[in-house]
CSV table of C-alpha atoms in Angstrom, one decimal:
chain,number,residue,atom,x,y,z
A,413,UNK,CA,12.3,5.4,9.1
A,414,UNK,CA,8.6,5.0,9.4
A,415,UNK,CA,8.7,3.7,13.0
A,416,UNK,CA,7.1,0.4,11.9
A,417,UNK,CA,9.4,-2.6,12.3
A,418,UNK,CA,9.0,-6.0,10.6
A,419,UNK,CA,10.9,-9.2,11.3
A,420,UNK,CA,12.5,-11.1,9.7
A,421,UNK,CA,13.7,-9.1,6.7
A,422,UNK,CA,14.2,-12.2,4.6
A,423,UNK,CA,12.8,-15.7,5.0
A,424,UNK,CA,13.5,-18.7,2.8
A,425,UNK,CA,11.4,-21.8,3.3
A,426,UNK,CA,10.1,-24.9,1.5
A,427,UNK,CA,6.7,-25.6,0.1
A,428,UNK,CA,4.3,-27.0,2.6
A,429,UNK,CA,5.9,-25.2,5.5
A,430,UNK,CA,4.5,-22.7,7.9
A,431,UNK,CA,6.0,-19.3,8.7
A,432,UNK,CA,5.2,-16.4,11.0
A,433,UNK,CA,5.9,-12.8,10.1
A,434,UNK,CA,6.0,-10.2,12.8
A,435,UNK,CA,5.1,-6.5,12.8
A,436,UNK,CA,5.5,-3.8,15.5
A,437,UNK,CA,3.5,-0.7,14.8
A,438,UNK,CA,4.5,2.9,15.5
A,439,UNK,CA,4.1,3.9,19.1
A,440,UNK,CA,0.6,5.0,19.6
A,441,UNK,CA,-0.9,3.4,16.5
A,442,UNK,CA,-3.8,1.1,17.1
A,443,UNK,CA,-4.3,-0.2,13.5
A,444,UNK,CA,-2.2,-2.7,11.7
A,445,UNK,CA,-2.6,-3.6,8.1
A,446,UNK,CA,-1.0,-6.4,6.1
A,447,UNK,CA,-0.3,-6.3,2.4
A,448,UNK,CA,1.2,-8.7,-0.1
A,449,UNK,CA,3.3,-7.5,-3.0
A,450,UNK,CA,4.2,-10.0,-5.8
A,451,UNK,CA,5.1,-9.7,-9.4
A,452,UNK,CA,2.1,-11.7,-10.4
A,453,UNK,CA,-0.6,-10.0,-8.4
A,454,UNK,CA,0.8,-6.7,-7.6
A,455,UNK,CA,0.0,-5.0,-4.3
A,456,UNK,CA,-2.9,-6.6,-2.4
A,457,UNK,CA,-4.5,-5.7,0.9
A,458,UNK,CA,-4.8,-8.7,3.1
A,459,UNK,CA,-6.3,-7.7,6.4
A,460,UNK,CA,-6.7,-5.0,9.0
A,461,UNK,CA,-6.7,-5.2,12.8
A,462,UNK,CA,-7.6,-2.4,15.2
A,463,UNK,CA,-6.8,-2.6,18.9
A,464,UNK,CA,-6.8,-6.4,18.7
A,465,UNK,CA,-10.0,-6.8,16.7
A,466,UNK,CA,-10.2,-7.7,13.0
A,467,UNK,CA,-11.7,-4.8,11.1
A,468,UNK,CA,-11.5,-5.5,7.4
A,469,UNK,CA,-10.5,-8.4,5.3
A,470,UNK,CA,-9.2,-8.3,1.7
A,471,UNK,CA,-7.8,-11.0,-0.5
A,472,UNK,CA,-6.4,-13.1,2.3
A,473,UNK,CA,-6.2,-16.9,1.6
A,474,UNK,CA,-7.7,-19.3,4.1
A,475,UNK,CA,-4.2,-20.7,4.6
A,476,UNK,CA,-3.2,-17.3,6.0
A,477,UNK,CA,-4.2,-15.9,9.3
A,478,UNK,CA,-3.3,-12.9,11.4
A,479,UNK,CA,-3.8,-11.6,14.9
A,480,UNK,CA,-3.0,-8.6,16.9
A,481,UNK,CA,-1.8,-9.0,20.5
A,482,UNK,CA,-2.5,-6.9,23.6
A,483,UNK,CA,0.8,-5.0,23.1
A,484,UNK,CA,-0.5,-4.2,19.6
A,485,UNK,CA,2.1,-6.1,17.7
A,486,UNK,CA,0.8,-8.3,14.9
A,487,UNK,CA,1.7,-11.6,13.4
A,488,UNK,CA,0.8,-13.0,10.0
A,489,UNK,CA,0.8,-16.7,9.8
A,490,UNK,CA,1.2,-18.4,6.4
A,491,UNK,CA,0.8,-22.2,6.2
A,492,UNK,CA,0.9,-24.9,3.6
A,493,UNK,CA,3.2,-22.6,1.6
A,494,UNK,CA,3.2,-22.7,-2.1
A,495,UNK,CA,5.6,-21.3,-4.6
A,496,UNK,CA,3.1,-18.6,-5.5
A,497,UNK,CA,3.3,-17.3,-1.9
A,498,UNK,CA,6.7,-15.9,-2.6
A,499,UNK,CA,6.3,-12.2,-2.2
A,500,UNK,CA,7.1,-9.1,-0.2
A,501,UNK,CA,4.8,-8.8,2.8
A,502,UNK,CA,4.3,-5.3,4.2
A,503,UNK,CA,2.6,-4.2,7.3
A,504,UNK,CA,1.5,-0.7,7.9
A,505,UNK,CA,0.1,1.0,11.0
A,506,UNK,CA,-2.1,4.0,11.6
A,507,UNK,CA,-3.4,5.8,14.6
A,508,UNK,CA,-7.1,5.2,13.9
A,509,UNK,CA,-9.3,2.7,12.2
A,510,UNK,CA,-10.5,4.7,9.2
A,511,UNK,CA,-9.4,4.2,5.7
A,512,UNK,CA,-8.4,7.9,5.5
A,513,UNK,CA,-6.0,7.7,8.5
A,514,UNK,CA,-2.5,7.8,7.2
A,515,UNK,CA,-0.7,4.5,7.1
A,516,UNK,CA,3.0,4.1,7.8
A,517,UNK,CA,4.6,1.2,6.1
A,518,UNK,CA,7.3,-1.0,7.4
A,519,UNK,CA,10.3,-2.1,5.3
A,520,UNK,CA,8.7,-5.5,4.5
A,521,UNK,CA,9.6,-9.2,4.9
A,522,UNK,CA,10.7,-10.9,1.7
A,523,UNK,CA,9.4,-14.5,1.6
A,524,UNK,CA,10.9,-17.0,-0.8
A,525,UNK,CA,9.3,-20.4,-1.1
A,526,UNK,CA,11.4,-23.0,-2.8
B,1273,UNK,CA,-15.6,-4.6,-6.4
B,1274,UNK,CA,-13.5,-1.5,-7.1
B,1275,UNK,CA,-10.5,-1.4,-9.4
B,1276,UNK,CA,-7.7,0.9,-10.2
B,1277,UNK,CA,-6.0,1.3,-13.6
B,1278,UNK,CA,-2.6,3.0,-14.0
B,1279,UNK,CA,-1.9,3.8,-17.6
B,1280,UNK,CA,1.8,3.2,-18.4
B,1281,UNK,CA,3.8,0.9,-16.3
B,1282,UNK,CA,7.0,2.9,-17.2
B,1283,UNK,CA,7.2,6.6,-17.6
B,1284,UNK,CA,10.4,8.5,-18.4
B,1285,UNK,CA,10.8,12.3,-18.1
B,1286,UNK,CA,13.7,14.6,-18.4
B,1287,UNK,CA,14.9,16.4,-15.3
B,1288,UNK,CA,12.9,19.6,-15.0
B,1289,UNK,CA,10.0,18.4,-17.1
B,1290,UNK,CA,6.4,17.9,-16.1
B,1291,UNK,CA,5.5,14.6,-14.5
B,1292,UNK,CA,2.1,13.1,-15.2
B,1293,UNK,CA,1.1,9.7,-13.9
B,1294,UNK,CA,-2.4,8.5,-14.8
B,1295,UNK,CA,-4.8,6.8,-12.6
B,1296,UNK,CA,-8.4,5.8,-13.3
B,1297,UNK,CA,-10.7,4.0,-10.9
B,1298,UNK,CA,-14.0,2.3,-10.9
B,1299,UNK,CA,-16.3,2.8,-7.9
B,1300,UNK,CA,-20.0,2.7,-7.3
B,1301,UNK,CA,-19.7,5.0,-4.3
B,1302,UNK,CA,-17.6,8.1,-3.6
B,1303,UNK,CA,-14.1,6.7,-2.9
B,1304,UNK,CA,-11.1,7.7,-1.0
B,1305,UNK,CA,-8.1,8.0,-3.4
B,1306,UNK,CA,-4.4,7.8,-2.6
B,1307,UNK,CA,-1.0,8.1,-4.3
B,1308,UNK,CA,1.9,6.3,-2.7
B,1309,UNK,CA,5.6,6.3,-3.6
B,1310,UNK,CA,7.9,3.3,-3.2
B,1311,UNK,CA,11.7,3.7,-3.3
B,1312,UNK,CA,13.8,0.7,-4.0
B,1313,UNK,CA,13.9,-1.8,-1.0
B,1314,UNK,CA,11.5,0.4,1.0
B,1315,UNK,CA,7.9,0.3,2.0
B,1316,UNK,CA,5.3,2.7,0.6
B,1317,UNK,CA,5.0,6.3,1.6
B,1318,UNK,CA,1.9,8.4,1.3
B,1319,UNK,CA,2.2,11.2,-1.2
B,1320,UNK,CA,-1.3,12.6,-1.0
B,1321,UNK,CA,-4.9,11.6,-0.5
B,1322,UNK,CA,-8.4,12.7,-1.5
B,1323,UNK,CA,-11.2,12.2,0.9
B,1324,UNK,CA,-13.8,15.0,0.5
B,1325,UNK,CA,-13.8,18.7,-0.3
B,1326,UNK,CA,-11.4,20.4,-2.6
B,1327,UNK,CA,-10.7,18.3,-5.7
B,1328,UNK,CA,-7.1,19.5,-6.2
B,1329,UNK,CA,-5.0,17.9,-3.5
B,1330,UNK,CA,-1.5,18.9,-2.7
B,1331,UNK,CA,1.0,16.4,-1.3
B,1332,UNK,CA,4.6,16.1,-0.3
B,1333,UNK,CA,7.6,16.8,-2.5
B,1334,UNK,CA,5.7,19.1,-4.8
B,1335,UNK,CA,3.2,16.6,-6.1
B,1336,UNK,CA,-0.5,17.2,-6.6
B,1337,UNK,CA,-3.4,15.3,-7.9
B,1338,UNK,CA,-6.9,16.3,-9.1
B,1339,UNK,CA,-10.0,14.2,-8.4
B,1340,UNK,CA,-12.3,14.3,-11.5
B,1341,UNK,CA,-15.5,12.5,-10.7
B,1342,UNK,CA,-16.9,12.8,-14.3
B,1343,UNK,CA,-13.7,11.1,-15.6
B,1344,UNK,CA,-13.2,8.8,-12.7
B,1345,UNK,CA,-9.6,9.9,-12.7
B,1346,UNK,CA,-7.0,10.9,-10.1
B,1347,UNK,CA,-3.9,11.8,-12.1
B,1348,UNK,CA,-0.7,12.7,-10.3
B,1349,UNK,CA,1.4,15.7,-11.5
B,1350,UNK,CA,4.5,17.6,-10.6
B,1351,UNK,CA,5.6,20.6,-12.5
B,1352,UNK,CA,9.3,19.9,-12.6
B,1353,UNK,CA,10.8,16.5,-12.1
B,1354,UNK,CA,13.8,16.0,-9.9
B,1355,UNK,CA,16.3,13.1,-10.0
B,1356,UNK,CA,15.1,12.1,-6.5
B,1357,UNK,CA,11.6,11.5,-7.9
B,1358,UNK,CA,12.7,8.3,-9.6
B,1359,UNK,CA,10.6,5.6,-7.9
B,1360,UNK,CA,7.6,3.4,-8.2
B,1361,UNK,CA,4.2,5.1,-7.8
B,1362,UNK,CA,1.0,3.4,-6.8
B,1363,UNK,CA,-2.5,4.8,-7.0
B,1364,UNK,CA,-5.0,3.3,-4.6
B,1365,UNK,CA,-8.7,3.5,-3.8
B,1366,UNK,CA,-10.6,2.7,-0.7
B,1367,UNK,CA,-14.2,2.7,0.4
B,1368,UNK,CA,-15.7,3.3,3.8
B,1369,UNK,CA,-15.4,-0.4,4.5
B,1370,UNK,CA,-11.6,-0.1,4.6
B,1371,UNK,CA,-11.0,-2.3,1.6
B,1372,UNK,CA,-8.0,-1.1,-0.3
B,1373,UNK,CA,-7.3,-1.6,-4.0
B,1374,UNK,CA,-4.0,-0.7,-5.7
B,1375,UNK,CA,-3.1,-0.1,-9.2
B,1376,UNK,CA,-0.2,-2.1,-10.8
B,1377,UNK,CA,2.2,0.8,-10.3
B,1378,UNK,CA,4.1,3.1,-12.6
B,1379,UNK,CA,7.9,3.2,-12.6
B,1380,UNK,CA,9.2,6.7,-13.0
B,1381,UNK,CA,12.6,7.3,-14.5
B,1382,UNK,CA,14.1,10.8,-14.5
B,1383,UNK,CA,16.7,11.4,-17.2
B,1384,UNK,CA,19.4,13.9,-16.4
């Protein structure tokens, strides 16, 4: 158990819909990262937040957005969903904001778009 | 942009044999390099990382990797495979800008 929690575990929704994925970091960690893992595109870094502020942006689509709240939990919002958005979405947390700080991964949310 | 290439999407070794998983990267600046392991239905777990200094890096579970700048490689090895090593392994590279790039993964099977 990494100490990072993600809800829900599974999500099934239809094309065109909007969903919100939630991540609670380990106690004391200030950074949250979001990743997408799919068969087509492999594992991709989406975005990083540190203490409420966006720090780094990867291959995140404009239809996707994220935020980190004052209690440090983070949400990833996916809108206008397409079949290709079906994937496993991981969040990870680390104590600091540097790339070399060890990241602890949650169990993931599996999103299925039908 | 940086990229990571993992040669061999599937590797099979006998229990007790050497494990060698290959990773090559492209980077215009000195990178940070990582190996992660993913067990079925779980998130990723850091095995080891290279930042600066000693080029031979030791990680958890008996794994190690050597950073070879001239070959732009960061291959992962373990002298003796154990059944519990069966998993998916990902090589990743990051720059100081916190952009992360992952390889496509290598599935390791350990044959008893």
